[in-house]
């Protein structure tokens, strides 16, 4: 088999379901925006700042990792800044060969300059639309769906859920909750999830990253999540072997084809996996869970969708067949309408990989 290079991976279409807007800024943009608003950074050299972010995120704890967001969120407080960051996000993903992406952010974190929640969403959605149009002109079309995140330690989830539904026809395709898991179970936000279900809306929940099975169980069986943000600790309910033995929760997740939004580099940084080679993605793929590959925070992890796939190729020896499988899994699990998903799978993804798989 011919080795797959990073450059080859950039060229093939990829689909991404779990990417944070405030975790993917260009370092140079942070420096410029920080200068405009007088926000102090650890360094104003873009290259050094990029290194600072990855090093701070490499400390091994989710809480420390979340601290790096103080700087990115600080420079995303005006409509102009939000629009620019979203536009550049679309362009960067498209340049990396991503043809479909769901990018999430928490509107409640962008109100320091007195924007309303609706103005925040409008600015981001406009930025994605502008970036997608520029990318299409440059020959790299990308479709972006926006997910609105509520912070799990806060008490605004119902308000954010209503905001998401209000913007469902202009680019918002789903809802999410994020933030430190310990002490903040998803069941605190049951009202929001029940509201979303009554509205026939889609949502994913950050669960089973730093925290174990109870968090995954609550997200699915109490809250009704369509997908699991990470969900990597589902391996705690699997006894490896030949054959592996699945507990009732792991069996349910696999039987129901509940998508796992796995983020290899991010999981290693937060200590949810010891290394890429030790990442449960290998086992979960072998057991045919609905596994997807994601970036989480491109800036903090110094990564991209192509890099995540290249790391998996290196660690597990995957070929184009496996990369296509991850990509189609993600596209099948997207929150946009079924006919649109099918079109991207049949007209964009399958033809490109068919040439490589032969
Ligand atoms: Zn995340």
CSV table of C-alpha atoms and ligand atoms in Angstrom, one decimal:
chain,number,residue,atom,x,y,z
A,1,UNK,CA,0.0,0.0,0.0
A,2,UNK,CA,1.3,3.5,-0.9
A,3,UNK,CA,1.8,5.6,2.2
A,4,UNK,CA,-0.8,8.4,2.6
A,5,UNK,CA,0.8,11.8,3.0
A,6,UNK,CA,-0.5,14.8,4.8
A,7,UNK,CA,-0.6,16.7,1.5
A,8,UNK,CA,-2.8,14.0,0.0
A,9,UNK,CA,-5.2,14.2,3.0
A,10,UNK,CA,-5.6,17.9,2.6
A,11,UNK,CA,-6.9,17.3,-1.0
A,12,UNK,CA,-9.7,14.9,-0.1
A,13,UNK,CA,-13.1,16.1,1.1
A,14,UNK,CA,-13.5,15.9,4.8
A,15,UNK,CA,-16.5,16.5,7.2
A,16,UNK,CA,-16.1,18.0,10.7
A,17,UNK,CA,-18.8,18.1,13.4
A,18,UNK,CA,-17.0,19.3,16.5
A,19,UNK,CA,-15.0,22.6,16.1
A,20,UNK,CA,-15.2,25.6,18.5
A,21,UNK,CA,-15.2,29.1,16.9
A,22,UNK,CA,-13.3,30.5,19.9
A,23,UNK,CA,-10.8,27.7,19.7
A,24,UNK,CA,-9.8,28.2,16.1
A,25,UNK,CA,-8.6,31.8,15.6
A,26,UNK,CA,-5.6,32.7,13.6
A,27,UNK,CA,-2.8,34.0,16.1
A,28,UNK,CA,-2.2,37.0,13.8
A,29,UNK,CA,-5.9,37.9,14.1
A,30,UNK,CA,-5.8,37.7,17.9
A,31,UNK,CA,-2.9,40.0,17.9
A,32,UNK,CA,-4.6,42.6,15.7
A,33,UNK,CA,-8.0,42.4,17.5
A,34,UNK,CA,-6.3,42.6,20.9
A,35,UNK,CA,-4.4,45.8,19.9
A,36,UNK,CA,-7.7,47.4,18.8
A,37,UNK,CA,-9.5,46.7,22.2
A,38,UNK,CA,-6.4,47.1,24.4
A,39,UNK,CA,-6.4,43.5,25.6
A,40,UNK,CA,-3.1,42.3,27.0
A,41,UNK,CA,-1.7,39.0,25.5
A,42,UNK,CA,1.2,36.8,26.7
A,43,UNK,CA,3.0,37.9,23.6
A,44,UNK,CA,2.2,40.0,20.5
A,45,UNK,CA,4.4,37.9,18.1
A,46,UNK,CA,1.9,35.7,16.2
A,47,UNK,CA,4.2,32.7,15.9
A,48,UNK,CA,5.1,32.8,19.6
A,49,UNK,CA,1.5,33.3,20.5
A,50,UNK,CA,0.5,30.2,18.6
A,51,UNK,CA,3.2,28.2,20.5
A,52,UNK,CA,1.9,29.7,23.8
A,53,UNK,CA,-1.6,28.5,23.2
A,54,UNK,CA,-0.5,24.9,22.5
A,55,UNK,CA,1.8,24.8,25.4
A,56,UNK,CA,-0.8,26.2,27.8
A,57,UNK,CA,-3.3,23.6,26.5
A,58,UNK,CA,-0.8,20.8,26.9
A,59,UNK,CA,-0.9,21.0,30.7
A,60,UNK,CA,-3.2,17.9,31.0
A,61,UNK,CA,-6.2,19.3,32.8
A,62,UNK,CA,-9.5,20.4,31.2
A,63,UNK,CA,-9.8,23.4,33.6
A,64,UNK,CA,-6.4,24.8,32.6
A,65,UNK,CA,-7.2,24.1,29.0
A,66,UNK,CA,-10.3,26.2,29.3
A,67,UNK,CA,-8.3,29.1,30.6
A,68,UNK,CA,-6.7,29.8,27.2
A,69,UNK,CA,-10.2,30.8,26.0
A,70,UNK,CA,-10.1,34.0,28.1
A,71,UNK,CA,-7.8,35.5,25.5
A,72,UNK,CA,-9.8,34.4,22.4
A,73,UNK,CA,-13.2,35.3,23.9
A,74,UNK,CA,-11.8,38.7,25.0
A,75,UNK,CA,-11.2,39.8,21.3
A,76,UNK,CA,-14.5,38.5,20.1
A,77,UNK,CA,-16.8,41.1,21.6
A,78,UNK,CA,-17.9,43.2,18.7
A,79,UNK,CA,-20.0,42.3,15.6
A,80,UNK,CA,-17.0,43.2,13.3
A,81,UNK,CA,-14.6,41.0,15.2
A,82,UNK,CA,-17.1,38.1,15.4
A,83,UNK,CA,-17.8,38.4,11.7
A,84,UNK,CA,-14.1,38.4,10.8
A,85,UNK,CA,-13.3,35.4,13.0
A,86,UNK,CA,-16.2,33.4,11.5
A,87,UNK,CA,-15.2,34.4,7.9
A,88,UNK,CA,-11.6,33.3,8.5
A,89,UNK,CA,-12.7,30.1,10.1
A,90,UNK,CA,-14.7,29.2,7.0
A,91,UNK,CA,-11.7,30.1,4.8
A,92,UNK,CA,-9.2,28.1,6.9
A,93,UNK,CA,-11.5,25.0,7.0
A,94,UNK,CA,-12.1,25.2,3.3
A,95,UNK,CA,-8.3,25.5,2.6
A,96,UNK,CA,-7.8,22.3,4.6
A,97,UNK,CA,-10.3,20.5,2.3
A,98,UNK,CA,-13.2,20.4,4.7
A,99,UNK,CA,-16.4,20.4,2.6
A,100,UNK,CA,-18.9,20.3,5.5
A,101,UNK,CA,-18.4,21.7,9.0
A,102,UNK,CA,-20.5,22.4,12.1
A,103,UNK,CA,-18.8,25.1,14.1
A,104,UNK,CA,-20.1,25.9,17.6
A,105,UNK,CA,-19.7,28.8,19.9
A,106,UNK,CA,-21.4,30.2,23.1
A,107,UNK,CA,-23.3,33.5,22.3
A,108,UNK,CA,-23.5,34.3,26.1
A,109,UNK,CA,-19.7,34.8,26.2
A,110,UNK,CA,-19.8,37.6,23.6
A,111,UNK,CA,-21.9,40.2,25.4
A,112,UNK,CA,-19.3,42.3,27.1
A,113,UNK,CA,-19.6,45.2,24.6
A,114,UNK,CA,-23.4,45.2,24.9
A,115,UNK,CA,-24.3,43.2,21.8
A,116,UNK,CA,-27.6,41.3,22.1
A,117,UNK,CA,-27.6,37.5,21.8
A,118,UNK,CA,-29.3,37.9,18.4
A,119,UNK,CA,-26.7,40.4,17.2
A,120,UNK,CA,-24.0,38.0,18.2
A,121,UNK,CA,-25.6,35.1,16.2
A,122,UNK,CA,-26.2,37.3,13.2
A,123,UNK,CA,-22.6,38.5,13.1
A,124,UNK,CA,-21.2,34.9,13.2
A,125,UNK,CA,-23.6,33.5,10.7
A,126,UNK,CA,-22.9,36.4,8.3
A,127,UNK,CA,-19.1,35.8,8.7
A,128,UNK,CA,-19.6,32.1,7.8
A,129,UNK,CA,-21.7,33.0,4.8
A,130,UNK,CA,-19.0,35.5,3.6
A,131,UNK,CA,-16.2,33.0,4.2
A,132,UNK,CA,-18.1,30.3,2.4
A,133,UNK,CA,-18.7,32.5,-0.6
A,134,UNK,CA,-15.0,33.5,-0.8
A,135,UNK,CA,-14.0,29.9,-0.5
A,136,UNK,CA,-16.4,28.8,-3.3
A,137,UNK,CA,-14.9,31.6,-5.5
A,138,UNK,CA,-11.4,30.2,-4.8
A,139,UNK,CA,-12.6,26.7,-5.9
A,140,UNK,CA,-13.0,25.1,-2.4
A,141,UNK,CA,-16.7,25.1,-1.6
A,142,UNK,CA,-17.7,24.5,2.0
A,143,UNK,CA,-21.1,24.3,3.7
A,144,UNK,CA,-21.0,25.5,7.3
A,145,UNK,CA,-23.7,24.9,9.9
A,146,UNK,CA,-23.7,26.8,13.2
A,147,UNK,CA,-24.3,25.2,16.6
A,148,UNK,CA,-25.1,27.4,19.6
A,149,UNK,CA,-23.5,26.3,22.8
A,150,UNK,CA,-24.8,27.0,26.4
A,151,UNK,CA,-22.3,26.9,29.2
A,152,UNK,CA,-23.1,24.0,31.6
A,153,UNK,CA,-22.2,26.0,34.8
A,154,UNK,CA,-24.5,28.9,33.8
A,155,UNK,CA,-28.3,29.1,33.9
A,156,UNK,CA,-29.0,30.4,30.4
A,157,UNK,CA,-29.5,27.1,28.5
A,158,UNK,CA,-33.3,27.7,27.9
A,159,UNK,CA,-32.6,31.1,26.6
A,160,UNK,CA,-29.8,29.9,24.3
A,161,UNK,CA,-32.0,27.0,23.1
A,162,UNK,CA,-34.8,29.4,22.1
A,163,UNK,CA,-32.1,31.6,20.4
A,164,UNK,CA,-31.0,28.6,18.4
A,165,UNK,CA,-34.5,27.7,17.3
A,166,UNK,CA,-35.1,31.4,16.4
A,167,UNK,CA,-32.2,31.3,14.0
A,168,UNK,CA,-32.8,27.8,12.5
A,169,UNK,CA,-33.7,29.1,9.1
A,170,UNK,CA,-30.7,31.3,8.7
A,171,UNK,CA,-27.8,29.0,9.5
A,172,UNK,CA,-28.1,27.6,13.0
A,173,UNK,CA,-28.5,23.8,12.8
A,174,UNK,CA,-28.1,22.6,16.4
A,175,UNK,CA,-27.5,23.2,20.1
A,176,UNK,CA,-24.8,22.0,22.5
A,177,UNK,CA,-23.7,22.4,26.1
A,178,UNK,CA,-20.1,22.7,27.0
A,179,UNK,CA,-17.8,23.5,29.9
A,180,UNK,CA,-16.3,21.6,32.8
A,181,UNK,CA,-18.3,18.3,33.3
A,182,UNK,CA,-17.6,17.6,37.0
A,183,UNK,CA,-20.3,18.9,39.2
A,184,UNK,CA,-22.4,20.2,36.3
A,185,UNK,CA,-24.4,17.2,35.0
A,186,UNK,CA,-26.4,17.8,31.8
A,187,UNK,CA,-29.7,17.1,33.7
A,188,UNK,CA,-29.4,20.6,35.1
A,189,UNK,CA,-30.5,21.7,31.7
A,190,UNK,CA,-33.4,19.3,31.1
A,191,UNK,CA,-35.9,22.1,30.4
A,192,UNK,CA,-33.8,23.3,27.4
A,193,UNK,CA,-33.5,19.8,26.0
A,194,UNK,CA,-37.2,19.0,26.4
A,195,UNK,CA,-38.0,22.3,24.7
A,196,UNK,CA,-35.6,21.5,21.8
A,197,UNK,CA,-37.2,18.0,21.3
A,198,UNK,CA,-40.7,19.6,21.2
A,199,UNK,CA,-39.3,21.9,18.5
A,200,UNK,CA,-38.0,19.0,16.4
A,201,UNK,CA,-34.5,20.5,16.8
A,202,UNK,CA,-31.1,18.8,17.0
A,203,UNK,CA,-28.6,18.8,19.8
A,204,UNK,CA,-25.3,17.3,21.0
A,205,UNK,CA,-23.9,17.4,24.5
A,206,UNK,CA,-20.3,17.5,25.6
A,207,UNK,CA,-20.2,14.3,27.7
A,208,UNK,CA,-17.8,11.6,28.6
A,209,UNK,CA,-14.6,13.6,28.1
A,210,UNK,CA,-13.0,14.2,31.5
A,211,UNK,CA,-15.9,12.6,33.2
A,212,UNK,CA,-17.1,9.0,32.9
A,213,UNK,CA,-20.1,6.9,32.1
A,214,UNK,CA,-22.8,8.6,34.2
A,215,UNK,CA,-22.4,11.8,32.2
A,216,UNK,CA,-22.8,9.8,28.9
A,217,UNK,CA,-25.8,8.0,30.3
A,218,UNK,CA,-27.5,11.2,31.4
A,219,UNK,CA,-26.8,12.9,28.1
A,220,UNK,CA,-28.5,10.1,26.2
A,221,UNK,CA,-31.2,8.6,28.4
A,222,UNK,CA,-32.3,11.7,30.3
A,223,UNK,CA,-31.6,14.5,27.9
A,224,UNK,CA,-32.1,12.8,24.6
A,225,UNK,CA,-28.9,13.9,22.9
A,226,UNK,CA,-28.6,13.1,19.1
A,227,UNK,CA,-24.8,12.9,19.4
A,228,UNK,CA,-22.1,12.8,22.1
A,229,UNK,CA,-19.5,15.6,22.2
A,230,UNK,CA,-16.4,13.3,22.7
A,231,UNK,CA,-18.1,10.4,24.5
A,232,UNK,CA,-14.7,8.8,24.6
A,233,UNK,CA,-15.2,7.4,28.1
A,234,UNK,CA,-17.7,4.9,26.6
A,235,UNK,CA,-14.7,2.6,26.6
A,236,UNK,CA,-15.1,2.3,30.3
A,237,UNK,CA,-18.2,0.1,29.5
A,238,UNK,CA,-16.3,-2.2,27.2
A,239,UNK,CA,-14.2,-5.2,28.2
A,240,UNK,CA,-11.6,-5.6,25.4
A,241,UNK,CA,-11.0,-9.2,24.2
A,242,UNK,CA,-12.0,-11.5,21.4
A,243,UNK,CA,-14.8,-10.8,21.2
A,244,UNK,CA,-15.0,-7.6,23.2
A,245,UNK,CA,-17.8,-7.5,25.7
A,246,UNK,CA,-20.1,-4.4,25.7
A,247,UNK,CA,-22.0,-3.2,28.8
A,248,UNK,CA,-25.6,-2.2,28.4
A,249,UNK,CA,-24.8,1.5,27.8
A,250,UNK,CA,-22.0,0.9,25.3
A,251,UNK,CA,-24.3,-1.6,23.5
A,252,UNK,CA,-27.1,1.0,23.4
A,253,UNK,CA,-24.8,3.6,22.0
A,254,UNK,CA,-23.6,1.3,19.2
A,255,UNK,CA,-27.0,-0.3,18.5
A,256,UNK,CA,-28.6,3.1,18.1
A,257,UNK,CA,-25.7,4.4,15.9
A,258,UNK,CA,-25.2,7.4,18.3
A,259,UNK,CA,-22.4,9.4,16.8
A,260,UNK,CA,-19.2,9.9,18.9
A,261,UNK,CA,-17.5,13.2,18.1
A,262,UNK,CA,-14.0,12.1,18.9
A,263,UNK,CA,-11.2,14.7,19.0
A,264,UNK,CA,-7.9,12.7,19.2
A,265,UNK,CA,-5.4,15.5,19.9
A,266,UNK,CA,-7.7,17.4,22.2
A,267,UNK,CA,-8.4,14.2,24.2
A,268,UNK,CA,-4.6,13.6,24.6
A,269,UNK,CA,-4.1,17.2,25.8
A,270,UNK,CA,-6.9,17.0,28.4
A,271,UNK,CA,-5.7,13.6,29.6
A,272,UNK,CA,-8.7,11.7,28.3
A,273,UNK,CA,-6.3,9.5,26.3
A,274,UNK,CA,-2.6,8.9,27.0
A,275,UNK,CA,-1.4,9.2,23.4
A,276,UNK,CA,-2.9,9.0,19.9
A,277,UNK,CA,-1.8,5.4,19.6
A,278,UNK,CA,-3.6,4.7,23.0
A,279,UNK,CA,-6.7,6.6,22.0
A,280,UNK,CA,-9.9,4.5,22.2
A,281,UNK,CA,-10.7,5.5,18.6
A,282,UNK,CA,-8.9,2.4,17.4
A,283,UNK,CA,-11.0,0.0,19.5
A,284,UNK,CA,-14.2,2.0,18.9
A,285,UNK,CA,-13.6,1.8,15.1
A,286,UNK,CA,-12.9,-1.9,15.2
A,287,UNK,CA,-16.2,-2.4,17.1
A,288,UNK,CA,-18.0,-0.3,14.5
A,289,UNK,CA,-19.3,2.4,16.7
A,290,UNK,CA,-20.5,5.5,14.7
A,291,UNK,CA,-17.0,7.2,15.1
A,292,UNK,CA,-16.3,10.6,13.7
A,293,UNK,CA,-12.9,12.5,13.8
A,294,UNK,CA,-12.9,16.1,14.9
A,295,UNK,CA,-10.6,19.0,15.7
A,296,UNK,CA,-12.2,20.5,18.8
A,297,UNK,CA,-9.9,23.5,19.1
A,298,UNK,CA,-7.5,24.0,16.2
A,299,UNK,CA,-5.6,26.8,17.8
A,300,UNK,CA,-5.1,25.2,21.2
A,301,UNK,CA,-4.2,21.8,19.7
A,302,UNK,CA,-2.1,23.3,16.9
A,303,UNK,CA,-4.1,21.1,14.6
A,304,UNK,CA,-6.4,20.8,11.6
A,305,UNK,CA,-8.8,18.2,10.2
A,306,UNK,CA,-6.1,16.9,7.9
A,307,UNK,CA,-3.6,16.7,10.7
A,308,UNK,CA,-6.0,14.7,12.9
A,309,UNK,CA,-6.4,12.2,10.1
A,310,UNK,CA,-2.7,12.1,9.4
A,311,UNK,CA,-2.1,11.3,13.1
A,312,UNK,CA,-4.5,8.4,12.9
A,313,UNK,CA,-3.0,7.1,9.7
A,314,UNK,CA,0.4,7.1,11.4
A,315,UNK,CA,-0.8,5.6,14.7
A,316,UNK,CA,-3.2,2.9,13.3
A,317,UNK,CA,-2.1,2.4,9.8
A,318,UNK,CA,-5.4,3.5,8.3
A,319,UNK,CA,-5.8,3.8,4.6
A,320,UNK,CA,-8.2,5.8,2.3
A,321,UNK,CA,-11.0,3.3,3.1
A,322,UNK,CA,-11.0,4.1,6.8
A,323,UNK,CA,-10.7,7.9,6.1
A,324,UNK,CA,-13.7,7.6,3.9
A,325,UNK,CA,-15.6,5.7,6.5
A,326,UNK,CA,-14.9,8.4,9.1
A,327,UNK,CA,-15.9,11.1,6.6
A,328,UNK,CA,-19.2,9.4,5.7
A,329,UNK,CA,-19.9,8.7,9.3
A,330,UNK,CA,-19.6,12.4,10.0
A,331,UNK,CA,-21.8,13.4,7.0
A,332,UNK,CA,-24.5,10.9,8.0
A,333,UNK,CA,-24.5,12.4,11.5
A,334,UNK,CA,-24.7,16.0,10.5
A,335,UNK,CA,-27.6,18.2,11.6
A,336,UNK,CA,-28.5,19.5,8.1
A,337,UNK,CA,-31.4,17.9,6.2
A,338,UNK,CA,-31.1,14.3,5.0
A,339,UNK,CA,-31.2,15.2,1.3
A,340,UNK,CA,-28.4,17.7,1.6
A,341,UNK,CA,-26.3,15.2,3.5
A,342,UNK,CA,-26.9,12.6,0.9
A,343,UNK,CA,-25.9,15.0,-1.9
A,344,UNK,CA,-22.6,15.7,-0.3
A,345,UNK,CA,-21.9,12.0,0.3
A,346,UNK,CA,-22.9,10.9,-3.2
A,347,UNK,CA,-21.6,13.9,-5.3
A,348,UNK,CA,-18.6,15.1,-3.3
A,349,UNK,CA,-17.2,12.5,-0.9
A,350,UNK,CA,-17.7,9.1,-2.6
A,351,UNK,CA,-16.3,10.2,-6.1
A,352,UNK,CA,-13.2,11.7,-4.6
A,353,UNK,CA,-12.3,8.6,-2.4
A,354,UNK,CA,-13.3,6.2,-5.2
A,355,UNK,CA,-10.4,7.5,-7.3
A,356,UNK,CA,-8.0,6.7,-4.4
A,357,UNK,CA,-9.5,3.4,-3.2
A,358,UNK,CA,-9.8,2.2,-6.8
B,1,LIG,ZN1,-15.5,20.6,22.4
